[in-house]
XYZ file of C-alpha atoms in Angstrom:
620
model
C 9.976 12.623 -11.165
C 8.617 8.559 -12.486
C 5.389 7.685 -11.087
C 4.951 3.278 -10.369
C 5.244 2.309 -13.527
C 2.800 2.488 -15.710
C 2.497 -0.234 -17.324
C 1.602 -2.156 -14.079
C -0.714 0.907 -13.199
C -2.855 0.571 -16.889
C -3.342 -3.913 -16.433
C -4.197 -3.196 -11.987
C -6.418 -0.322 -13.533
C -8.261 -3.137 -16.149
C -8.600 -5.382 -13.159
C -9.955 -3.013 -10.643
C -12.522 -1.452 -13.374
C -13.188 -5.463 -14.221
C -13.809 -6.311 -10.299
C -15.525 -3.283 -9.556
C -18.642 -2.269 -12.793
C -18.530 -4.428 -15.722
C -21.133 -7.464 -16.404
C -24.294 -7.532 -15.268
C -26.975 -6.840 -12.225
C -28.361 -10.407 -12.014
C -28.589 -12.702 -8.737
C -27.589 -15.925 -8.404
C -30.535 -18.237 -7.929
C -29.714 -22.260 -8.060
C -31.699 -25.496 -8.670
C -30.741 -28.920 -8.251
C -32.125 -31.701 -10.822
C -31.078 -34.970 -9.266
C -30.738 -38.550 -11.328
C -33.824 -40.989 -11.169
C -33.405 -42.540 -7.828
C -31.408 -46.248 -7.910
C -33.528 -49.018 -5.785
C -31.140 -52.012 -3.694
C -31.873 -55.175 -2.140
C -31.912 -54.888 2.121
C -32.733 -57.559 4.550
C -36.187 -56.748 6.348
C -36.543 -57.487 10.139
C -38.206 -61.487 10.319
C -41.892 -62.072 11.859
C -42.786 -64.522 14.071
C -45.646 -65.048 11.052
C -42.473 -66.083 8.720
C -40.671 -68.872 8.636
C -38.038 -66.908 6.357
C -37.414 -63.639 5.438
C -38.496 -61.773 2.396
C -36.577 -58.936 0.836
C -38.624 -55.435 0.910
C -36.746 -52.457 -1.984
C -35.967 -49.556 -0.509
C -34.933 -45.822 -1.934
C -30.671 -45.968 -1.563
C -29.548 -42.418 -1.479
C -29.742 -40.125 -4.365
C -26.546 -39.717 -6.172
C -25.499 -35.812 -6.480
C -24.146 -35.121 -9.680
C -24.415 -34.864 -12.181
C -26.383 -31.612 -10.970
C -27.764 -28.421 -12.723
C -27.349 -24.997 -11.533
C -28.145 -21.363 -12.702
C -24.978 -19.145 -12.775
C -24.868 -14.644 -12.570
C -25.121 -14.755 -15.844
C -28.524 -16.620 -15.953
C -27.129 -19.677 -17.768
C -28.015 -22.815 -17.089
C -25.136 -25.327 -16.158
C -24.756 -28.800 -15.975
C -21.593 -29.926 -14.334
C -21.587 -34.268 -14.800
C -19.228 -35.154 -11.946
C -17.667 -33.773 -9.013
C -14.948 -31.176 -10.563
C -11.427 -31.872 -8.980
C -9.499 -29.864 -11.979
C -10.767 -26.071 -12.303
C -9.096 -23.401 -13.648
C -10.394 -19.586 -12.676
C -10.358 -16.239 -14.853
C -10.734 -14.298 -11.486
C -8.449 -13.822 -8.637
C -11.636 -13.173 -6.500
C -13.077 -16.751 -7.528
C -9.597 -18.046 -6.905
C -9.661 -16.739 -3.303
C -13.410 -17.751 -3.020
C -12.056 -21.544 -3.714
C -9.589 -20.968 -0.732
C -12.418 -19.591 1.612
C -14.578 -22.759 1.245
C -11.286 -25.404 1.678
C -11.174 -26.283 -2.730
C -8.383 -24.450 -3.542
C -5.952 -27.675 -4.046
C -9.224 -28.336 -7.000
C -6.872 -24.961 -8.811
C -4.529 -26.351 -11.725
C -4.563 -22.660 -13.497
C -5.147 -19.029 -12.416
C -4.279 -15.573 -13.620
C -1.493 -13.957 -13.641
C -2.599 -11.320 -11.272
C -3.650 -13.918 -8.981
C -2.354 -12.947 -5.596
C -3.597 -14.752 -2.613
C -3.672 -17.287 -0.777
C 0.345 -17.467 -1.240
C 0.082 -20.883 -2.589
C -1.150 -19.773 -5.421
C 2.485 -18.351 -7.101
C 2.948 -22.888 -7.352
C -0.034 -22.313 -9.676
C 0.181 -22.877 -13.191
C -0.688 -18.933 -15.126
C -2.896 -18.915 -17.436
C -2.704 -15.251 -18.853
C -4.423 -12.296 -17.903
C -7.618 -11.786 -16.532
C -10.992 -12.590 -17.782
C -10.801 -11.752 -21.646
C -6.863 -11.841 -22.003
C -6.537 -15.321 -20.514
C -4.484 -18.424 -23.221
C -7.308 -20.526 -24.069
C -3.970 -22.641 -25.044
C -2.814 -23.338 -22.035
C -6.069 -23.644 -20.176
C -7.140 -26.222 -22.520
C -3.518 -27.755 -21.784
C -4.479 -28.147 -18.277
C -7.380 -30.551 -18.862
C -10.042 -28.508 -16.946
C -12.817 -30.367 -15.916
C -14.416 -26.772 -14.928
C -13.452 -23.470 -15.633
C -15.199 -20.267 -13.108
C -15.101 -17.058 -14.644
C -17.104 -13.073 -13.611
C -18.320 -11.214 -16.816
C -14.895 -10.554 -17.820
C -14.963 -13.502 -19.632
C -17.814 -12.705 -21.003
C -16.235 -12.463 -24.838
C -14.715 -15.549 -25.061
C -17.331 -17.831 -22.944
C -17.927 -19.549 -26.528
C -14.118 -20.468 -26.452
C -14.171 -21.653 -22.826
C -16.855 -23.733 -23.356
C -15.109 -25.927 -26.093
C -13.022 -27.203 -23.287
C -15.143 -27.287 -20.168
C -17.980 -26.626 -18.731
C -18.252 -22.737 -17.432
C -19.867 -21.212 -14.530
C -19.885 -17.318 -14.258
C -19.020 -16.055 -10.715
C -19.891 -12.274 -10.614
C -20.789 -10.506 -7.451
C -21.105 -6.491 -7.890
C -21.751 -5.783 -4.138
C -20.849 -6.962 -0.750
C -24.505 -8.714 -0.438
C -23.190 -10.602 -3.270
C -20.551 -12.740 -1.915
C -22.608 -15.276 0.463
C -24.550 -16.514 -2.812
C -21.421 -16.759 -5.241
C -19.887 -18.336 -1.941
C -23.149 -20.687 -1.589
C -23.280 -21.254 -5.117
C -19.568 -22.890 -5.575
C -20.597 -24.942 -2.402
C -23.188 -26.169 -5.001
C -21.082 -26.751 -7.597
C -18.751 -29.122 -5.510
C -21.296 -30.596 -3.250
C -19.995 -28.614 0.360
C -23.410 -26.634 0.964
C -21.571 -26.937 4.631
C -18.784 -25.436 4.123
C -20.585 -22.686 1.674
C -22.583 -22.176 5.236
C -19.406 -22.293 7.538
C -17.617 -19.437 4.894
C -20.766 -16.837 4.987
C -20.674 -16.994 8.837
C -17.752 -16.375 9.040
C -17.777 -13.740 6.767
C -20.914 -12.524 8.089
C -19.228 -12.420 11.858
C -16.211 -10.509 10.089
C -17.817 -8.423 8.703
C -20.482 -7.494 11.930
C -18.175 -7.494 14.091
C -15.777 -4.829 12.112
C -19.798 -2.299 11.116
C -20.424 -2.927 15.345
C -16.949 -1.302 16.282
C -17.732 2.211 14.785
C -21.535 1.878 15.861
C -22.548 5.520 16.631
C -19.091 7.237 15.349
C -19.399 10.262 13.123
C -19.759 9.224 9.143
C -16.673 10.871 7.966
C -16.321 11.826 4.182
C -14.094 9.741 2.373
C -12.399 10.727 -1.271
C -11.073 7.783 -2.418
C -8.294 7.920 -5.750
C -8.801 4.532 -7.723
C -6.558 6.391 -10.700
C -4.699 10.228 -10.705
C -4.703 10.917 -14.379
C -7.095 11.516 -15.215
C -8.130 11.567 -11.747
C -11.080 8.430 -10.807
C -12.560 7.890 -8.263
C -15.229 4.837 -7.082
C -18.988 5.597 -7.452
C -21.749 4.184 -4.748
C -22.679 1.177 -6.876
C -19.286 -0.295 -5.732
C -17.480 -2.647 -3.305
C -15.655 0.313 -2.368
C -18.021 2.038 -1.497
C -19.858 -0.663 0.635
C -17.270 -0.945 2.412
C -16.302 2.866 3.174
C -20.382 2.351 4.798
C -19.497 -0.552 6.699
C -15.932 1.076 7.797
C -17.864 3.989 9.329
C -17.411 6.438 6.490
C -19.488 8.092 3.579
C -18.271 7.714 0.189
C -18.193 11.824 -1.284
C -18.762 10.631 -4.634
C -21.721 8.105 -3.960
C -23.908 9.767 -5.971
C -22.663 8.351 -9.139
C -21.988 5.345 -10.346
C -19.011 3.146 -11.536
C -15.435 4.916 -11.874
C -16.089 8.175 -12.551
C -13.700 10.829 -13.320
C -13.806 13.516 -11.428
C -11.944 17.395 -11.266
C -9.829 18.279 -8.167
C -12.178 21.156 -7.376
C -14.973 18.951 -6.343
C -13.046 16.977 -4.653
C -11.904 19.969 -3.091
C -15.640 21.429 -2.278
C -16.687 18.290 -0.936
C -13.846 18.895 1.359
C -13.395 14.894 2.568
C -11.959 14.248 6.265
C -10.058 11.730 5.219
C -8.324 10.761 1.274
C -7.863 6.767 0.193
C -4.584 6.242 -1.968
C -3.527 2.857 -3.193
C 0.384 1.579 -4.174
C -1.318 1.845 -7.882
C -3.419 5.135 -8.048
C -0.509 6.856 -9.403
C -0.624 9.662 -6.470
C 1.605 9.579 -3.258
C 0.946 11.375 -0.423
C 3.394 13.762 -1.331
C 1.460 14.557 -4.634
C -1.678 15.493 -2.375
C 0.135 17.770 -0.013
C 1.482 19.388 -3.267
C -1.790 19.785 -4.955
C -5.092 22.058 -3.977
C -6.090 19.378 -2.355
C -3.633 20.172 0.284
C -6.522 22.772 1.506
C -8.695 19.619 1.988
C -9.602 18.848 5.415
C -7.801 15.407 5.289
C -4.639 17.308 4.764
C -4.989 20.031 6.612
C -5.449 17.137 9.376
C -3.025 14.502 8.009
C -5.155 11.603 7.115
C -4.073 11.130 3.794
C -3.600 7.283 3.882
C -2.154 4.827 1.168
C -3.774 1.171 1.264
C -1.638 -1.485 1.596
C -2.920 -3.545 -0.476
C -5.725 -2.377 -2.810
C -6.635 -5.750 -3.855
C -8.694 -6.259 -0.459
C -10.963 -3.558 -1.512
C -12.000 -4.383 -5.091
C -11.694 -8.711 -5.146
C -15.266 -9.405 -4.070
C -14.514 -12.167 -2.135
C -14.647 -13.105 1.905
C -11.066 -11.668 1.664
C -12.930 -7.661 1.689
C -12.889 -7.934 5.097
C -9.390 -7.599 5.254
C -10.282 -3.922 3.533
C -12.844 -3.298 5.323
C -11.152 -3.668 9.063
C -8.618 -1.443 7.899
C -10.172 1.552 6.399
C -12.327 1.222 9.656
C -9.174 1.696 11.937
C -8.136 4.157 9.446
C -11.001 6.202 9.855
C -11.866 5.408 13.518
C -8.745 4.383 15.032
C -10.524 5.292 18.784
C -12.303 2.394 18.034
C -9.735 -0.145 17.801
C -7.846 1.965 20.679
C -4.424 0.580 22.546
C -4.189 -0.236 25.895
C -3.162 3.304 28.011
C -0.877 3.607 30.397
C 1.291 2.620 27.534
C 5.239 1.819 28.392
C 7.617 1.711 25.722
C 11.001 1.600 25.381
C 12.000 4.614 23.256
C 15.389 5.095 20.418
C 18.218 5.994 23.932
C 16.344 3.208 25.626
C 14.580 4.649 28.020
C 11.662 3.660 29.385
C 9.028 5.858 28.728
C 4.983 5.625 29.841
C 2.306 7.370 27.773
C -0.242 7.635 30.586
C -3.419 8.184 28.196
C -3.418 8.931 24.065
C -1.654 11.609 23.556
C -3.659 15.081 22.528
C -1.523 18.097 22.744
C 2.117 17.328 20.474
C 5.452 19.118 20.229
C 7.632 18.237 17.530
C 11.549 19.152 17.926
C 12.448 17.527 14.796
C 10.554 18.479 11.176
C 10.416 14.356 9.997
C 8.954 13.344 13.234
C 6.331 16.449 12.233
C 6.464 14.881 9.222
C 5.890 10.938 10.628
C 3.314 12.289 12.393
C 1.047 13.992 9.323
C 1.453 10.823 7.229
C 0.163 8.395 9.869
C -2.841 10.566 10.662
C -1.467 12.292 13.810
C -1.321 15.680 12.532
C -3.744 17.303 14.282
C -2.326 16.031 17.407
C 0.529 18.969 17.294
C 0.665 22.302 18.742
C 3.731 22.559 18.496
C 6.469 22.220 15.538
C 10.348 23.644 15.004
C 10.420 26.922 12.790
C 12.052 24.553 10.342
C 8.958 22.173 9.809
C 7.839 22.957 6.157
C 5.957 19.989 5.507
C 3.036 19.603 4.805
C 2.006 22.943 4.297
C -0.717 22.737 7.370
C 2.590 22.905 9.594
C 2.100 26.985 8.489
C -0.303 27.318 10.755
C 1.241 25.573 13.934
C 2.770 27.634 16.780
C 6.777 27.766 16.036
C 8.661 26.576 19.591
C 12.301 27.705 18.161
C 15.067 26.122 16.500
C 15.173 21.981 15.961
C 16.450 20.289 18.708
C 18.528 22.372 21.375
C 17.570 25.480 20.100
C 13.986 25.767 21.065
C 12.931 27.378 23.482
C 11.501 25.577 26.015
C 9.038 28.640 27.027
C 7.020 28.638 24.897
C 7.164 24.572 24.486
C 5.456 24.793 28.477
C 3.019 27.343 27.221
C 1.610 25.045 25.018
C 1.065 22.625 27.809
C 1.453 19.903 25.751
C 1.041 15.970 26.788
C 3.970 14.718 25.110
C 6.772 15.894 23.714
C 8.795 13.861 20.894
C 12.523 15.239 19.648
C 15.256 12.806 18.231
C 19.119 12.828 19.282
C 19.708 16.524 18.915
C 17.632 17.405 21.843
C 19.283 14.889 24.211
C 21.292 18.427 25.343
C 18.475 19.554 26.792
C 16.507 16.326 27.441
C 16.171 16.770 31.385
C 14.104 20.022 30.860
C 11.643 18.862 28.594
C 10.968 15.911 30.650
C 9.803 18.648 33.429
C 7.084 20.508 30.869
C 5.697 16.325 29.433
C 7.105 12.893 28.971
C 9.652 12.750 26.552
C 10.264 9.870 23.791
C 13.184 10.249 21.413
C 13.259 8.501 18.059
C 16.899 8.684 16.183
C 17.059 6.347 13.026
C 19.966 6.128 11.689
C 19.251 4.088 8.366
C 16.082 2.621 6.612
C 15.105 -0.001 8.763
C 15.520 2.547 11.345
C 12.555 4.972 9.913
C 10.467 1.920 9.846
C 11.047 1.550 13.844
C 10.273 5.232 14.490
C 7.335 5.387 12.666
C 6.261 1.847 14.094
C 7.095 3.813 17.455
C 4.551 6.481 16.321
C 1.886 4.770 15.289
C 1.647 3.057 18.108
C 2.145 5.927 20.867
C -0.684 7.766 19.340
C -2.932 4.823 18.687
C -2.096 5.098 14.777
C -1.053 1.763 13.902
C -2.700 0.824 11.248
C -2.239 4.108 9.404
C 1.902 3.379 10.126
C 1.520 0.264 8.988
C 0.489 1.104 5.587
C 2.912 4.579 5.336
C 5.688 1.629 6.122
C 4.262 -1.258 3.585
C 4.207 2.210 1.070
C 7.813 2.732 2.003
C 8.921 -0.984 1.528
C 7.228 -1.710 -1.621
C 8.910 1.906 -3.172
C 12.300 0.444 -1.646
C 11.727 -2.858 -3.484
C 11.013 -1.999 -6.330
C 13.770 0.711 -6.453
C 16.388 -2.102 -5.642
C 14.793 -5.106 -7.502
C 15.500 -2.582 -11.286
C 18.794 -2.034 -10.186
C 19.738 -5.428 -9.243
C 22.385 -6.870 -11.823
C 23.370 -3.452 -12.738
C 27.309 -1.973 -12.256
C 27.481 0.191 -9.324
C 28.536 3.529 -10.707
C 30.942 5.513 -8.006
C 28.707 8.636 -5.987
C 30.752 11.757 -4.704
C 27.490 13.225 -2.783
C 28.249 17.018 -1.810
C 27.079 17.820 1.262
C 28.946 21.365 1.313
C 31.531 22.908 -0.555
C 33.764 25.172 1.655
C 35.479 23.507 3.062
C 33.955 19.787 0.988
C 31.953 17.983 3.440
C 30.392 14.899 2.383
C 28.309 11.742 3.701
C 30.470 8.733 4.759
C 29.003 5.597 6.637
C 26.295 5.994 9.170
C 24.530 8.462 7.240
C 21.213 8.048 5.323
C 23.361 9.354 1.820
C 25.011 7.138 2.385
C 22.421 4.570 2.716
C 20.484 5.724 -0.319
C 23.343 5.590 -2.584
C 24.065 2.158 -1.906
C 20.361 0.910 -2.055
C 20.243 3.076 -5.340
C 22.771 0.654 -7.203
C 25.060 2.977 -6.546
C 29.165 3.153 -4.350
C 29.581 5.914 -1.991
C 33.369 6.843 -2.876
C 33.234 7.673 1.095
C 31.944 4.805 2.798
C 35.017 4.173 4.516
C 34.356 7.601 6.453
C 32.236 7.856 9.181
C 29.425 10.194 9.927
C 30.084 13.348 8.127
C 33.286 13.844 6.501
C 35.680 16.895 5.560
C 37.889 15.443 2.701
C 40.216 17.266 0.249
C 40.258 17.879 -3.578
C 43.313 15.540 -4.207
C 41.165 13.048 -2.277
C 38.009 13.472 -4.622
C 40.088 13.201 -7.486
C 41.910 10.542 -6.397
C 38.908 8.384 -6.160
C 37.534 9.702 -9.373
C 33.640 9.630 -9.300
C 31.472 8.684 -12.210
C 28.542 10.056 -10.474
C 28.526 13.898 -8.639
C 25.268 14.564 -6.675
C 25.347 18.150 -4.908
C 22.890 19.007 -2.293
C 20.453 21.953 -3.755
C 21.949 24.281 -0.580
C 25.360 23.345 -0.810
C 27.059 26.771 -1.120
C 27.758 26.041 -5.099
C 25.899 25.164 -7.863
C 26.874 22.132 -10.577
C 27.481 25.226 -12.629
C 29.768 26.802 -10.833
C 31.266 23.505 -10.730
C 32.614 23.915 -14.021
C 34.965 26.132 -12.876
C 36.389 24.106 -10.216
C 38.844 20.389 -10.548
C 35.840 18.197 -10.851
C 35.967 18.264 -14.626
C 38.801 16.861 -14.489
C 36.514 13.367 -13.082
C 34.705 11.044 -14.799
C 31.362 12.497 -13.744
C 31.645 15.429 -15.137
C 34.049 13.745 -18.781
C 30.318 12.126 -18.832
C 27.850 14.568 -17.428
C 26.566 12.613 -14.668
C 26.484 15.927 -12.221
C 23.227 16.295 -11.322
C 21.242 18.549 -8.052
C 19.181 16.571 -5.839
C 15.477 18.550 -6.131
C 14.841 18.714 -2.349
C 17.897 18.202 0.307
C 14.897 16.859 2.963
C 14.064 13.813 1.420
C 17.493 12.636 1.560
C 18.313 14.211 5.023
C 15.425 13.590 6.895
C 14.306 10.020 8.497
C 10.828 9.911 7.725
C 8.067 8.926 4.778
C 9.412 11.166 2.223
C 13.075 9.447 1.748
C 11.833 7.012 -0.692
C 11.107 9.883 -2.770
C 14.849 11.066 -2.412
C 15.993 7.503 -2.709
C 14.066 7.367 -6.331
C 15.948 10.235 -7.764
C 19.119 9.156 -6.750
C 18.380 5.823 -8.580
C 17.128 7.332 -11.435
C 20.395 10.019 -11.403
C 22.436 6.456 -10.650
C 20.924 4.281 -13.816
C 18.787 6.338 -15.629
C 18.278 3.779 -18.343
C 17.089 1.654 -16.048
C 14.293 4.240 -14.946
C 13.334 5.495 -18.491
C 14.930 9.236 -17.057
C 15.936 11.532 -19.497
C 18.265 13.848 -17.119
C 19.575 16.866 -18.873
C 23.095 16.428 -18.686
C 25.706 19.560 -17.067
C 27.380 20.922 -20.128
C 30.229 23.810 -18.639
C 30.946 26.305 -21.381
C 34.409 26.662 -23.082
C 35.139 29.282 -20.957
C 35.299 27.267 -17.515
C 38.392 26.770 -16.113
C 39.252 23.790 -13.987
C 41.451 26.010 -12.015
C 39.550 25.231 -8.720
């Protein structure tokens, strides 16, 4: 299965390395050298001893510019006049200017600037640091260029265009120094003092909220292959510490390569991924990292925006708060009792944070693990098979209405979560514990389900992160297939009799999002159809469920060989039915798989086409 686009990975990784470890360790100092004061004439007081006024020279206010400062690279730079046209070659510096109220001075930024939102309207000057386009920069006629150490190779070329100041913080302590230096450069010391005070106040507020909490061991994934993490001298490590955690690789420096065995040995309580690290939550659960405490307890999270952590600006407080809420959600507890409206329109009151949950649907079980509430599960159905940690949870019988009420009651749950398949036993379940029904029918419903479960279990931050990751994957896929032809798709759920998904099913939704057209979207729910109907609609692509009661090779002996799908070798078998049938976080992986089948060229996917042997019969 294809991972996030390699180009985006490599570019982001370069930015991470630059933001975290390139450059010296100098701390800035600054001196101001005002020009010689000027004098003006002012009127003196008239005294009784004189009949006419006399003038006494007094010193006027000293002009601020030119000002000479010492930057983070220990360079002495003179700024002749107040900068009005500024080019920044590091996203964190753009953000600094925003927090100082100086964003309107910015005329050029890198391709990687993403904050504030208005930065989308600013001229892009190319890549980060040394990858900037000098011609574009010069064309903007800047009177100041602000860079970090990643621009060192082109520093002399930049100086030919305009004065250059290096702003290169390497720890959280350096961020106030950067703000103060910029405050001096732009003659806005008051703005700098205010920004520093607000930054420190937010740091203190979050860190004090987790004071006294146990220091959870955290493994942060920077890159998956090779497996790389953050050392003890990075912003990320600082944030983890302030958030009430301990970087399991704090004894290293920079961005070290580590092995999964080393991670397993250090056994983190929490694993943090990012959207561009090349590893998903599902990947963690399918590797030996599934044996870590983090995976066993369902505490593997994806940070929505890693730039909140790697950009050394006041923005980092957003990342700090996110990590703190993931590590210690109880420190940011929602107020109980909590009354919610579930998918069945029922008002349900949760008296206190649930600690003993029974799940009556595998998709619910998976979702609880994804939002960090897996350790609250005391009972699951016999069909729950993901993540691996569910193997050790008590089985309460079959799915939904086939659950064993006696076993459920024996577990003393304080909450039961079910889907619409349990409605027939709802009254019996309510005699045991409060029951919440979550029953999504499409992608937006899945998002609502995750959000609701996050609210109920006091895992709102983790739920937000899961939804953000899912939406990012969906957006990537839909934008990739936008404008392409929409192949006509037959999705076979079961063979004899022939069942297909119609409108109102997840498969129908996934086919549409993946850039295809379900040939039976005019039917509702799970529809039984005839071979004649299929042949008449002549699908371009056939996707077979993994457990449809027939294999793709066996389809060679049916009349389906006369369809365009067989003629063009576009017949596929879904790798895991659960990816397209369970309304939980993993459904985006099913969407990606379907999109690759429908548009292999767009995703650089190389399918192995089904080839029917010469003896195959088309008789059905």
